[in-house]
PDB file of C-alpha atoms in Angstrom:
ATOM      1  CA  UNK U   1     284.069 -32.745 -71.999  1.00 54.00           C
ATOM      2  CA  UNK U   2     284.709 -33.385 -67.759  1.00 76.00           C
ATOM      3  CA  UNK U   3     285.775 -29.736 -67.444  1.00 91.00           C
ATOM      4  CA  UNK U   4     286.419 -26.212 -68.736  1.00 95.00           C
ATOM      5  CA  UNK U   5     287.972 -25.828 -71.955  1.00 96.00           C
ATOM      6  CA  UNK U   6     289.160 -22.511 -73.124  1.00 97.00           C
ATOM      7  CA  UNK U   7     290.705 -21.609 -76.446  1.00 97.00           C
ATOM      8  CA  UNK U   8     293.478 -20.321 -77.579  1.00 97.00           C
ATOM      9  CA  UNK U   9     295.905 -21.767 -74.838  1.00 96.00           C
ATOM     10  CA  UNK U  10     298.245 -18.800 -75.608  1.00 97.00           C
ATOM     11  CA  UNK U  11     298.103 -16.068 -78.299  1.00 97.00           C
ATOM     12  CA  UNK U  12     299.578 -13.362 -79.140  1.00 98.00           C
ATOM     13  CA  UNK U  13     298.376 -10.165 -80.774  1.00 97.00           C
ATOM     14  CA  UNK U  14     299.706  -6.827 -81.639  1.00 97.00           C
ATOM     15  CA  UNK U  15     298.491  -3.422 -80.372  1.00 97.00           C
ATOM     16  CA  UNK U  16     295.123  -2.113 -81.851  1.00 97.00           C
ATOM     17  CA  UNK U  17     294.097  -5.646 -83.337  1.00 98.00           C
ATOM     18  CA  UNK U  18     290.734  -7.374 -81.746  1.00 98.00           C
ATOM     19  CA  UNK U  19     290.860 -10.722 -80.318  1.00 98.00           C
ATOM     20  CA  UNK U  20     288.175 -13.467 -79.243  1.00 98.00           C
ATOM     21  CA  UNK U  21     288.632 -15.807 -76.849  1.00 98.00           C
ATOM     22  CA  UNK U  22     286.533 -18.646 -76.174  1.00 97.00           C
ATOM     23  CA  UNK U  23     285.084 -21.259 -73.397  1.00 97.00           C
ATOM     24  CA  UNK U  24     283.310 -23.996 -73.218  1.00 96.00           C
ATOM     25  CA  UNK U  25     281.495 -25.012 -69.527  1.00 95.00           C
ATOM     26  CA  UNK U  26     281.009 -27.520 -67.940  1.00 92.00           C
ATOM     27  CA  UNK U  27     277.686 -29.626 -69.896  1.00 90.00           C
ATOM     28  CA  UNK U  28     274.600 -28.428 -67.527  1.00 87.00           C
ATOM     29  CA  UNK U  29     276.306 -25.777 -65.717  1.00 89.00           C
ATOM     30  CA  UNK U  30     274.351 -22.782 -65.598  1.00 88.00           C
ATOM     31  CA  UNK U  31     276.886 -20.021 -64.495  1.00 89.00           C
ATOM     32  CA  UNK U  32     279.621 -18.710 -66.522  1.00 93.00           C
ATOM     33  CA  UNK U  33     282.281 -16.434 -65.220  1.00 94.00           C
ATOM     34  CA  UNK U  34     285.316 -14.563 -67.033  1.00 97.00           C
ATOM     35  CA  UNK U  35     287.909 -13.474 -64.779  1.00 97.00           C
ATOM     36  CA  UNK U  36     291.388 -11.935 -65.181  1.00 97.00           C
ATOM     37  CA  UNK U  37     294.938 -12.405 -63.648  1.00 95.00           C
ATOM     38  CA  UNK U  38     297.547  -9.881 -64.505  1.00 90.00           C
ATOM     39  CA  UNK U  39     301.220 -11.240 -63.048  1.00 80.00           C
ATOM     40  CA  UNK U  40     301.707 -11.530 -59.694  1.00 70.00           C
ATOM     41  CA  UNK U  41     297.730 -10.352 -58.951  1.00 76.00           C
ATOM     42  CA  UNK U  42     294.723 -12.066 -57.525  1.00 83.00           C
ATOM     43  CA  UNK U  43     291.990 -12.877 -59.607  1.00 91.00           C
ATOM     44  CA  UNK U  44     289.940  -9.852 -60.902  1.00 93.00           C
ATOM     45  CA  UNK U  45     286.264 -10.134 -61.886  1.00 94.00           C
ATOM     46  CA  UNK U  46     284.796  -9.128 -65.743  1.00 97.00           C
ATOM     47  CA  UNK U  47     281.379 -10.546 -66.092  1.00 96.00           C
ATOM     48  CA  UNK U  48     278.901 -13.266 -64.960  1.00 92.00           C
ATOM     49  CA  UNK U  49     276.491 -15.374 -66.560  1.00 92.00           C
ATOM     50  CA  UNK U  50     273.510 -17.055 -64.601  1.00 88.00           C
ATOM     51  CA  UNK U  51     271.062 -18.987 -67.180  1.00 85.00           C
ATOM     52  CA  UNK U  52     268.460 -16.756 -69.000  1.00 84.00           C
ATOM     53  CA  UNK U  53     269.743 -13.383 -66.540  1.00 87.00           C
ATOM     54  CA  UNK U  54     271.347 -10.433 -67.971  1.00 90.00           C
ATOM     55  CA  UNK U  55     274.581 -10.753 -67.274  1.00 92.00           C
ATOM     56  CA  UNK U  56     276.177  -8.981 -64.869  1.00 92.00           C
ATOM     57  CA  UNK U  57     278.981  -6.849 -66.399  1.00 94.00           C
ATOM     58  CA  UNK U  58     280.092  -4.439 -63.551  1.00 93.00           C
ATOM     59  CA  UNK U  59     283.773  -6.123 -63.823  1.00 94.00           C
ATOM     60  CA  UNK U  60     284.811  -5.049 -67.861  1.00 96.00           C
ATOM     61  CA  UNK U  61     287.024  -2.698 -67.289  1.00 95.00           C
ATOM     62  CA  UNK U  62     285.967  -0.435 -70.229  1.00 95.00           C
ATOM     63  CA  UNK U  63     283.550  -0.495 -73.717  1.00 96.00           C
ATOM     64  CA  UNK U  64     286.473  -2.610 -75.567  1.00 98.00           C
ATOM     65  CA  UNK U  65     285.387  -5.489 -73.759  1.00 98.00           C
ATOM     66  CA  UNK U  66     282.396  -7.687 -74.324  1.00 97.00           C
ATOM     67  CA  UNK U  67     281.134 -10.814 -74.322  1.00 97.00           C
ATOM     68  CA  UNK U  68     278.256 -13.137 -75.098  1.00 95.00           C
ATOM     69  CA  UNK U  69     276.768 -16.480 -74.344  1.00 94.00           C
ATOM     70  CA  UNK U  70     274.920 -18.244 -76.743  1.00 85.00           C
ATOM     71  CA  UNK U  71     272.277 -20.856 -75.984  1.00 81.00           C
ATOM     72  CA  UNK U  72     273.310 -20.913 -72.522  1.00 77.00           C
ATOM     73  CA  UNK U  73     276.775 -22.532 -73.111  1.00 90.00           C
ATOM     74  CA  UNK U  74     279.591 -21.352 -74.752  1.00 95.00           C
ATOM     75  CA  UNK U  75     281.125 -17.879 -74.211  1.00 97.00           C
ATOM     76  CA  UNK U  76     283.072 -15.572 -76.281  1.00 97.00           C
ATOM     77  CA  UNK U  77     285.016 -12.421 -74.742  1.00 98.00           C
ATOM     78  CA  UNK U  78     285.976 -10.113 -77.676  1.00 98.00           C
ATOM     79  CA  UNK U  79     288.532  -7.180 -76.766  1.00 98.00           C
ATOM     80  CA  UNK U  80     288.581  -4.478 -79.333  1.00 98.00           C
ATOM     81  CA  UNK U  81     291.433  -2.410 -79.875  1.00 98.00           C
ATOM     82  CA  UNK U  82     294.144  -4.249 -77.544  1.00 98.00           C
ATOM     83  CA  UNK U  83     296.003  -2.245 -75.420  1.00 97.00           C
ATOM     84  CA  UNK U  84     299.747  -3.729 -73.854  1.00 96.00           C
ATOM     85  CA  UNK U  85     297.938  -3.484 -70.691  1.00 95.00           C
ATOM     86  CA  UNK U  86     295.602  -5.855 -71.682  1.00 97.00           C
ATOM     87  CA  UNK U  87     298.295  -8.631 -71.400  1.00 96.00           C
ATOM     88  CA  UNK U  88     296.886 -11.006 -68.756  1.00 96.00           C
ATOM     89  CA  UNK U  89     295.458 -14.377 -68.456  1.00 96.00           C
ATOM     90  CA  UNK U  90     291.652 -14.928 -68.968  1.00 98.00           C
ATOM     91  CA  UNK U  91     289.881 -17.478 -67.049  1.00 97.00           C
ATOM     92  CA  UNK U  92     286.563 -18.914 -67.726  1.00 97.00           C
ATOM     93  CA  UNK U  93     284.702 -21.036 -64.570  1.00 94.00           C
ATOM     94  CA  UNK U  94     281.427 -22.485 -64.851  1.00 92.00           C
ATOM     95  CA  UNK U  95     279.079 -23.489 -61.712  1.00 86.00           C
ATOM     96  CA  UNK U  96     276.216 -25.220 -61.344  1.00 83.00           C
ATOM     97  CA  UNK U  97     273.719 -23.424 -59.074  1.00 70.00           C
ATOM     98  CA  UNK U  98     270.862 -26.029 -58.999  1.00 54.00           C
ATOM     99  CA  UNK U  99     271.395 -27.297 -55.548  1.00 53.00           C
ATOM    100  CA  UNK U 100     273.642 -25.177 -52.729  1.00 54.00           C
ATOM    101  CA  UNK U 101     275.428 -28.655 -52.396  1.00 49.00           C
ATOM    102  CA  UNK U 102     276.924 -28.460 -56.229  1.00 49.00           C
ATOM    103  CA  UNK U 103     277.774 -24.657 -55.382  1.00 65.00           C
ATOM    104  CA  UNK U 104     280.822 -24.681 -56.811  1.00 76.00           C
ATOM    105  CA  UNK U 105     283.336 -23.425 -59.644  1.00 83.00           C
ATOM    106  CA  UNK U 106     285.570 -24.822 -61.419  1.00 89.00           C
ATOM    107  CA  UNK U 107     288.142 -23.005 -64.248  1.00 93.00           C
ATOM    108  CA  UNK U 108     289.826 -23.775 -67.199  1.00 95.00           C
ATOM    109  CA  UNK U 109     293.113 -23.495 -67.728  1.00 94.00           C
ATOM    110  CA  UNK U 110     292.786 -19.927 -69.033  1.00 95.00           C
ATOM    111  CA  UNK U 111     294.091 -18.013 -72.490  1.00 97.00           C
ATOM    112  CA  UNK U 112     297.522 -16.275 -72.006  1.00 96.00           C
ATOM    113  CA  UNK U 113     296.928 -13.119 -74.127  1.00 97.00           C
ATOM    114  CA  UNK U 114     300.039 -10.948 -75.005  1.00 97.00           C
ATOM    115  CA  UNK U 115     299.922  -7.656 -76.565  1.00 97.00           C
ATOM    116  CA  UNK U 116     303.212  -6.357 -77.829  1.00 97.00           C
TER     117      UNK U 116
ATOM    118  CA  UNK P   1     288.888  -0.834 -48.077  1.00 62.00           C
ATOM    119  CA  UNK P   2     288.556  -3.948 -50.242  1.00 74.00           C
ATOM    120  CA  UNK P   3     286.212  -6.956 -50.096  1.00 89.00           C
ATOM    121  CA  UNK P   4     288.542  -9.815 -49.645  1.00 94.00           C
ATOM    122  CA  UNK P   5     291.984  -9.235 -47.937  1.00 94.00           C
ATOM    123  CA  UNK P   6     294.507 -11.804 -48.016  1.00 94.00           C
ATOM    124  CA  UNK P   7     298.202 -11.869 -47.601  1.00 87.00           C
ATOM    125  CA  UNK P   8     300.311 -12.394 -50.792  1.00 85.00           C
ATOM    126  CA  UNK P   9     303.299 -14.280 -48.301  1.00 86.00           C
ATOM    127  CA  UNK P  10     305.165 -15.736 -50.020  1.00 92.00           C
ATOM    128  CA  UNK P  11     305.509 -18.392 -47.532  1.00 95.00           C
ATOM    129  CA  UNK P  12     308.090 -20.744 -46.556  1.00 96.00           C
ATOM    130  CA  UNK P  13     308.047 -23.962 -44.188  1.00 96.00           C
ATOM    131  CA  UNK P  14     309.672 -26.811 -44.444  1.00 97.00           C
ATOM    132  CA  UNK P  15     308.283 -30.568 -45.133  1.00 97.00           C
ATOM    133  CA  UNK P  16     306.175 -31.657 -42.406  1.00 97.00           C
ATOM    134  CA  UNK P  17     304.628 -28.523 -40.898  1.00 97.00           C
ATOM    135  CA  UNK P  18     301.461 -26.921 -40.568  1.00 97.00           C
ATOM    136  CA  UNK P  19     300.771 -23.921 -42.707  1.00 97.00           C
ATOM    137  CA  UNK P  20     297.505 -21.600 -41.947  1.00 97.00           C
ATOM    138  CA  UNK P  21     296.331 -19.256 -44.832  1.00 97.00           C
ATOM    139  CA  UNK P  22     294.061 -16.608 -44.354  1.00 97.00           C
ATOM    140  CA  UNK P  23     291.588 -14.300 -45.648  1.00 97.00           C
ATOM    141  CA  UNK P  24     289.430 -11.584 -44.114  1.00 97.00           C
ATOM    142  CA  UNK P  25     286.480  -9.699 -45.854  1.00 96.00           C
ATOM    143  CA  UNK P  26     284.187  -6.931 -45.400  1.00 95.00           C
ATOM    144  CA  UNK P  27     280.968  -7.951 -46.924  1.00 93.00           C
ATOM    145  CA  UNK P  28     278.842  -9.667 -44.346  1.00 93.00           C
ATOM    146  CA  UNK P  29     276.434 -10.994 -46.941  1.00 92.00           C
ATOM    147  CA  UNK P  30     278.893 -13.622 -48.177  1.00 93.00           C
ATOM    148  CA  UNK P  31     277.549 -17.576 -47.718  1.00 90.00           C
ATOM    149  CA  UNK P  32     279.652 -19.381 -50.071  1.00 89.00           C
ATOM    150  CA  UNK P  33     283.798 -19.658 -49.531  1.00 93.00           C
ATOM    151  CA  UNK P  34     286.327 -21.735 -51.060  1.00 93.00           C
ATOM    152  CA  UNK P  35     289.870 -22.098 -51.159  1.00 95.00           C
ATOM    153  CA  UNK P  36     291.715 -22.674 -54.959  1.00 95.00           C
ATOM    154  CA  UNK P  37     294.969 -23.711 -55.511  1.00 96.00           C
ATOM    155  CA  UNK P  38     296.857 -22.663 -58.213  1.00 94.00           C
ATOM    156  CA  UNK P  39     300.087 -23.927 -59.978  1.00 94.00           C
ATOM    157  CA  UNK P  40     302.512 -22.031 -61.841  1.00 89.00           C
ATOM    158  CA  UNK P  41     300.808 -21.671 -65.440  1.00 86.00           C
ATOM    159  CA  UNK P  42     298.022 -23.541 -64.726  1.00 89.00           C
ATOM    160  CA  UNK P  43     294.046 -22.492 -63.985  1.00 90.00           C
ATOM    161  CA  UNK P  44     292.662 -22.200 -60.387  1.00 92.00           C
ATOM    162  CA  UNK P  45     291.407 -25.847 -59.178  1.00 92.00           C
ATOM    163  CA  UNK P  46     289.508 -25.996 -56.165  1.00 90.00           C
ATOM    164  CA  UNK P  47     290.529 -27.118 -52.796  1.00 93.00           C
ATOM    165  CA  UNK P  48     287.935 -26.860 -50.036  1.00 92.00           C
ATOM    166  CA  UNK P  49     284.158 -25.510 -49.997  1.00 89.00           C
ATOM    167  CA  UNK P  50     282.059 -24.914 -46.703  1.00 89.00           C
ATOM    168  CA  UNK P  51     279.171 -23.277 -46.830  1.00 86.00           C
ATOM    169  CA  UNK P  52     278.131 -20.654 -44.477  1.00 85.00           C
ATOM    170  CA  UNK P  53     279.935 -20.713 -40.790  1.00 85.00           C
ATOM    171  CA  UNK P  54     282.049 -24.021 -39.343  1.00 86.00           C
ATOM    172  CA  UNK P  55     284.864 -26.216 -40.054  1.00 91.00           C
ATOM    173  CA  UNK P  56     285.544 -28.997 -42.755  1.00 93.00           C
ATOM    174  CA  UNK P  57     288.134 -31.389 -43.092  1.00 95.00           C
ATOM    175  CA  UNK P  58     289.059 -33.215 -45.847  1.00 94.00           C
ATOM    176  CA  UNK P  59     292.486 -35.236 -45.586  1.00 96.00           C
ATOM    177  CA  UNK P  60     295.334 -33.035 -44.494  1.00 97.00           C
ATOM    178  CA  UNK P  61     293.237 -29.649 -45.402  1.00 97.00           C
ATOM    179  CA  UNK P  62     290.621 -28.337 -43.102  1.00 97.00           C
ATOM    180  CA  UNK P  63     289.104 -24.965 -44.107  1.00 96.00           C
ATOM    181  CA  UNK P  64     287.488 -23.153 -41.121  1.00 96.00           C
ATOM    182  CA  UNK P  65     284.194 -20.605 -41.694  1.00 96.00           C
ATOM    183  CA  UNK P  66     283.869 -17.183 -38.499  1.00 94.00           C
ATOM    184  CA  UNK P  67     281.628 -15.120 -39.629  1.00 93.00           C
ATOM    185  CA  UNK P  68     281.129 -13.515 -36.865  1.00 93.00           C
ATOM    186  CA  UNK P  69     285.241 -12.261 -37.609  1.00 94.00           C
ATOM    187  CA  UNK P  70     284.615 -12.455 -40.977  1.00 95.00           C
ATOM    188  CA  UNK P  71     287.601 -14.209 -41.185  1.00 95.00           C
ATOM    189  CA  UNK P  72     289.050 -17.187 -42.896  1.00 97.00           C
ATOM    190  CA  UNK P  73     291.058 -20.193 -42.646  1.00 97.00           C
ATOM    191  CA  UNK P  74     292.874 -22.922 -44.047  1.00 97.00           C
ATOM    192  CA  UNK P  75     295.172 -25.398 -42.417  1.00 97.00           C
ATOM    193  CA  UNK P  76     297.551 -27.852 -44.034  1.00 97.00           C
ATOM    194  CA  UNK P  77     298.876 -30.567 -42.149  1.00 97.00           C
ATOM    195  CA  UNK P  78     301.984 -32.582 -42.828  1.00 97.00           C
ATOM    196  CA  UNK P  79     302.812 -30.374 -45.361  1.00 97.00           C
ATOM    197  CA  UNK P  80     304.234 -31.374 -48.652  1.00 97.00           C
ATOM    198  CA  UNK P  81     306.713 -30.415 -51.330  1.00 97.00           C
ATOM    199  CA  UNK P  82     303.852 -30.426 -53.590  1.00 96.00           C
ATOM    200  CA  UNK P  83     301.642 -28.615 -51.752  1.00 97.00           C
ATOM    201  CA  UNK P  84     303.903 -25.536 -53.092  1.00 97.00           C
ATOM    202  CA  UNK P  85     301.595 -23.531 -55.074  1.00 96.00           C
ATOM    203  CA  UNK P  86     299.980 -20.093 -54.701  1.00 95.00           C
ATOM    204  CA  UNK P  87     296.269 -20.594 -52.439  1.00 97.00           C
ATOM    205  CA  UNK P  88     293.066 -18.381 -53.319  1.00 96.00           C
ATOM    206  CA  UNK P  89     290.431 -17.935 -51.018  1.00 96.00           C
ATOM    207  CA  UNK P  90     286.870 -16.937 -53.095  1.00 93.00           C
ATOM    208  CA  UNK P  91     283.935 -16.146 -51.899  1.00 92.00           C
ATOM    209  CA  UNK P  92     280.266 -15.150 -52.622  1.00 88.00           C
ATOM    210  CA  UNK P  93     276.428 -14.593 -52.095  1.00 86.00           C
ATOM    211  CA  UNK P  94     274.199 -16.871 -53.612  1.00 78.00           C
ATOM    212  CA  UNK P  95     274.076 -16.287 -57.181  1.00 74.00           C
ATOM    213  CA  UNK P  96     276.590 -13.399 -57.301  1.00 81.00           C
ATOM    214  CA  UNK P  97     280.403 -13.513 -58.718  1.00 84.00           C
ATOM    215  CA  UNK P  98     282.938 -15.368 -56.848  1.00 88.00           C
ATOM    216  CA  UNK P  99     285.702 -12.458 -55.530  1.00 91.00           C
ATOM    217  CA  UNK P 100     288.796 -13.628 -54.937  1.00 93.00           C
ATOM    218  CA  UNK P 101     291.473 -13.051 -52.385  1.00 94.00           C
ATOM    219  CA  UNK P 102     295.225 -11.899 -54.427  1.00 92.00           C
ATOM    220  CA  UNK P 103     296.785 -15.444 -53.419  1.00 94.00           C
ATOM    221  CA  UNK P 104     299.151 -16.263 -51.158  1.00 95.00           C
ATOM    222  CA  UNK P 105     302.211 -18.267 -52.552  1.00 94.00           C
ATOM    223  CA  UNK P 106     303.688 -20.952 -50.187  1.00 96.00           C
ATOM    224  CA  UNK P 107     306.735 -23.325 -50.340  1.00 97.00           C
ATOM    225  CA  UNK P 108     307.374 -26.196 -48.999  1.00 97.00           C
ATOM    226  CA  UNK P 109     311.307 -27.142 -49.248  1.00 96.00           C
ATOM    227  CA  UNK P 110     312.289 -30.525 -48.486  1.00 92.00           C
TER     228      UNK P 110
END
């Protein structure tokens, strides 16, 4: 597709249950990003992607989050064990780092998550 | 202190003037910035990109690069109605995680 797709658009889950959420990049891109926004907050960082690289992970905020990229495209973030705190929306950007010029990320439309 | 400070506003001008959104950081390393807008509900979509230090102007946006303040800028002209929308500034080092201002929310009333 022209852009990011994430899926589910919304979904909603009850405390304790594990969810995955998906995204698909940009075609080529070889940077992946997860980020979160909580209501009313700025965007906060989980993990990063760049090609073959371990991933950087310094943003989960604890062991029930993970998340994998296979064959260098599409990315699953799995929360175990949802918490009500854990209600946010999760955005996925992909970024092509080839050239400095093409430096730049662009996001899907993100997964509402609520945990009640 | 954090690594990207920007005020959350909100904002409010009316149709026609000239709004200038900032950000300030700490991390002298940073090459890349960018400013995002974002609608209610809807992902981040970006605005402006300038790499390193110096101004760019696209239309009635023009996103201005000090490192030497490490400091920020983005200036709408003629502002619109739909130019309402909370405004992200990111930034990064090459190859590194874009880190993101908390928004500022703006309003243009007609």
């Amino acid at each position: 597709g022209a852009g990011v797709s994430q899926s589910p658009s919304n979904k909603v889950t009850e405390k304790g249950k594990d969810v995955e959420l998906r995204c698909d990049p940009i075609s080529g891109h070889t940077a992946l990003y997860w980020y979160r926004q909580s209501l009313g907050q700025g965007l906060e960082f989980l993990i990063y992607f760049q090609g073959n690289s371990a991933p950087d992970k310094s943003g989960l905020p604890s062991d029930r989050f993970s998340a994998e990229r296979t064959g260098g495209s599409v990315s699953t973030l799995t929360i175990q064990r949802t918490q009500q705190e854990d209600s946010a929306v999760y955005l996925c950007a992909s970024r092509s780092e080839v050239r400095r010029a093409n430096d730049q990320a662009f996001f899907g439309q993100g997964t509402r998550l609520t945990v009640v | 202190q954090k690594e990207v400070e920007q005020d959350p506003g909100p904002l409010s001008v009316p149709e026609g003037a000239i709004v200038s959104l900032n950000c300030t950081y700490s991390n002298s390393a940073f090459q890349y910035f960018m400013w995002y807008r974002q609608y209610s509900r809807k992902g981040p979509e970006l605005l402006m990109y300038t790499y390193s230090s110096g101004n760019k102007e696209d239309g009635r946006f023009t996103a201005q690069v000090d490192k030497s303040s490490k400091y920020i800028s983005l200036f709408i002209r003629d502002s619109q109605p739909s130019d309402s929308a909370t405004y992200l500034c990111a930034m990064s080092q090459a190859g590194t995680a874009l880190i993101f201002g908390k928004g500022t929310t703006l309003s243009v009333s007609s």
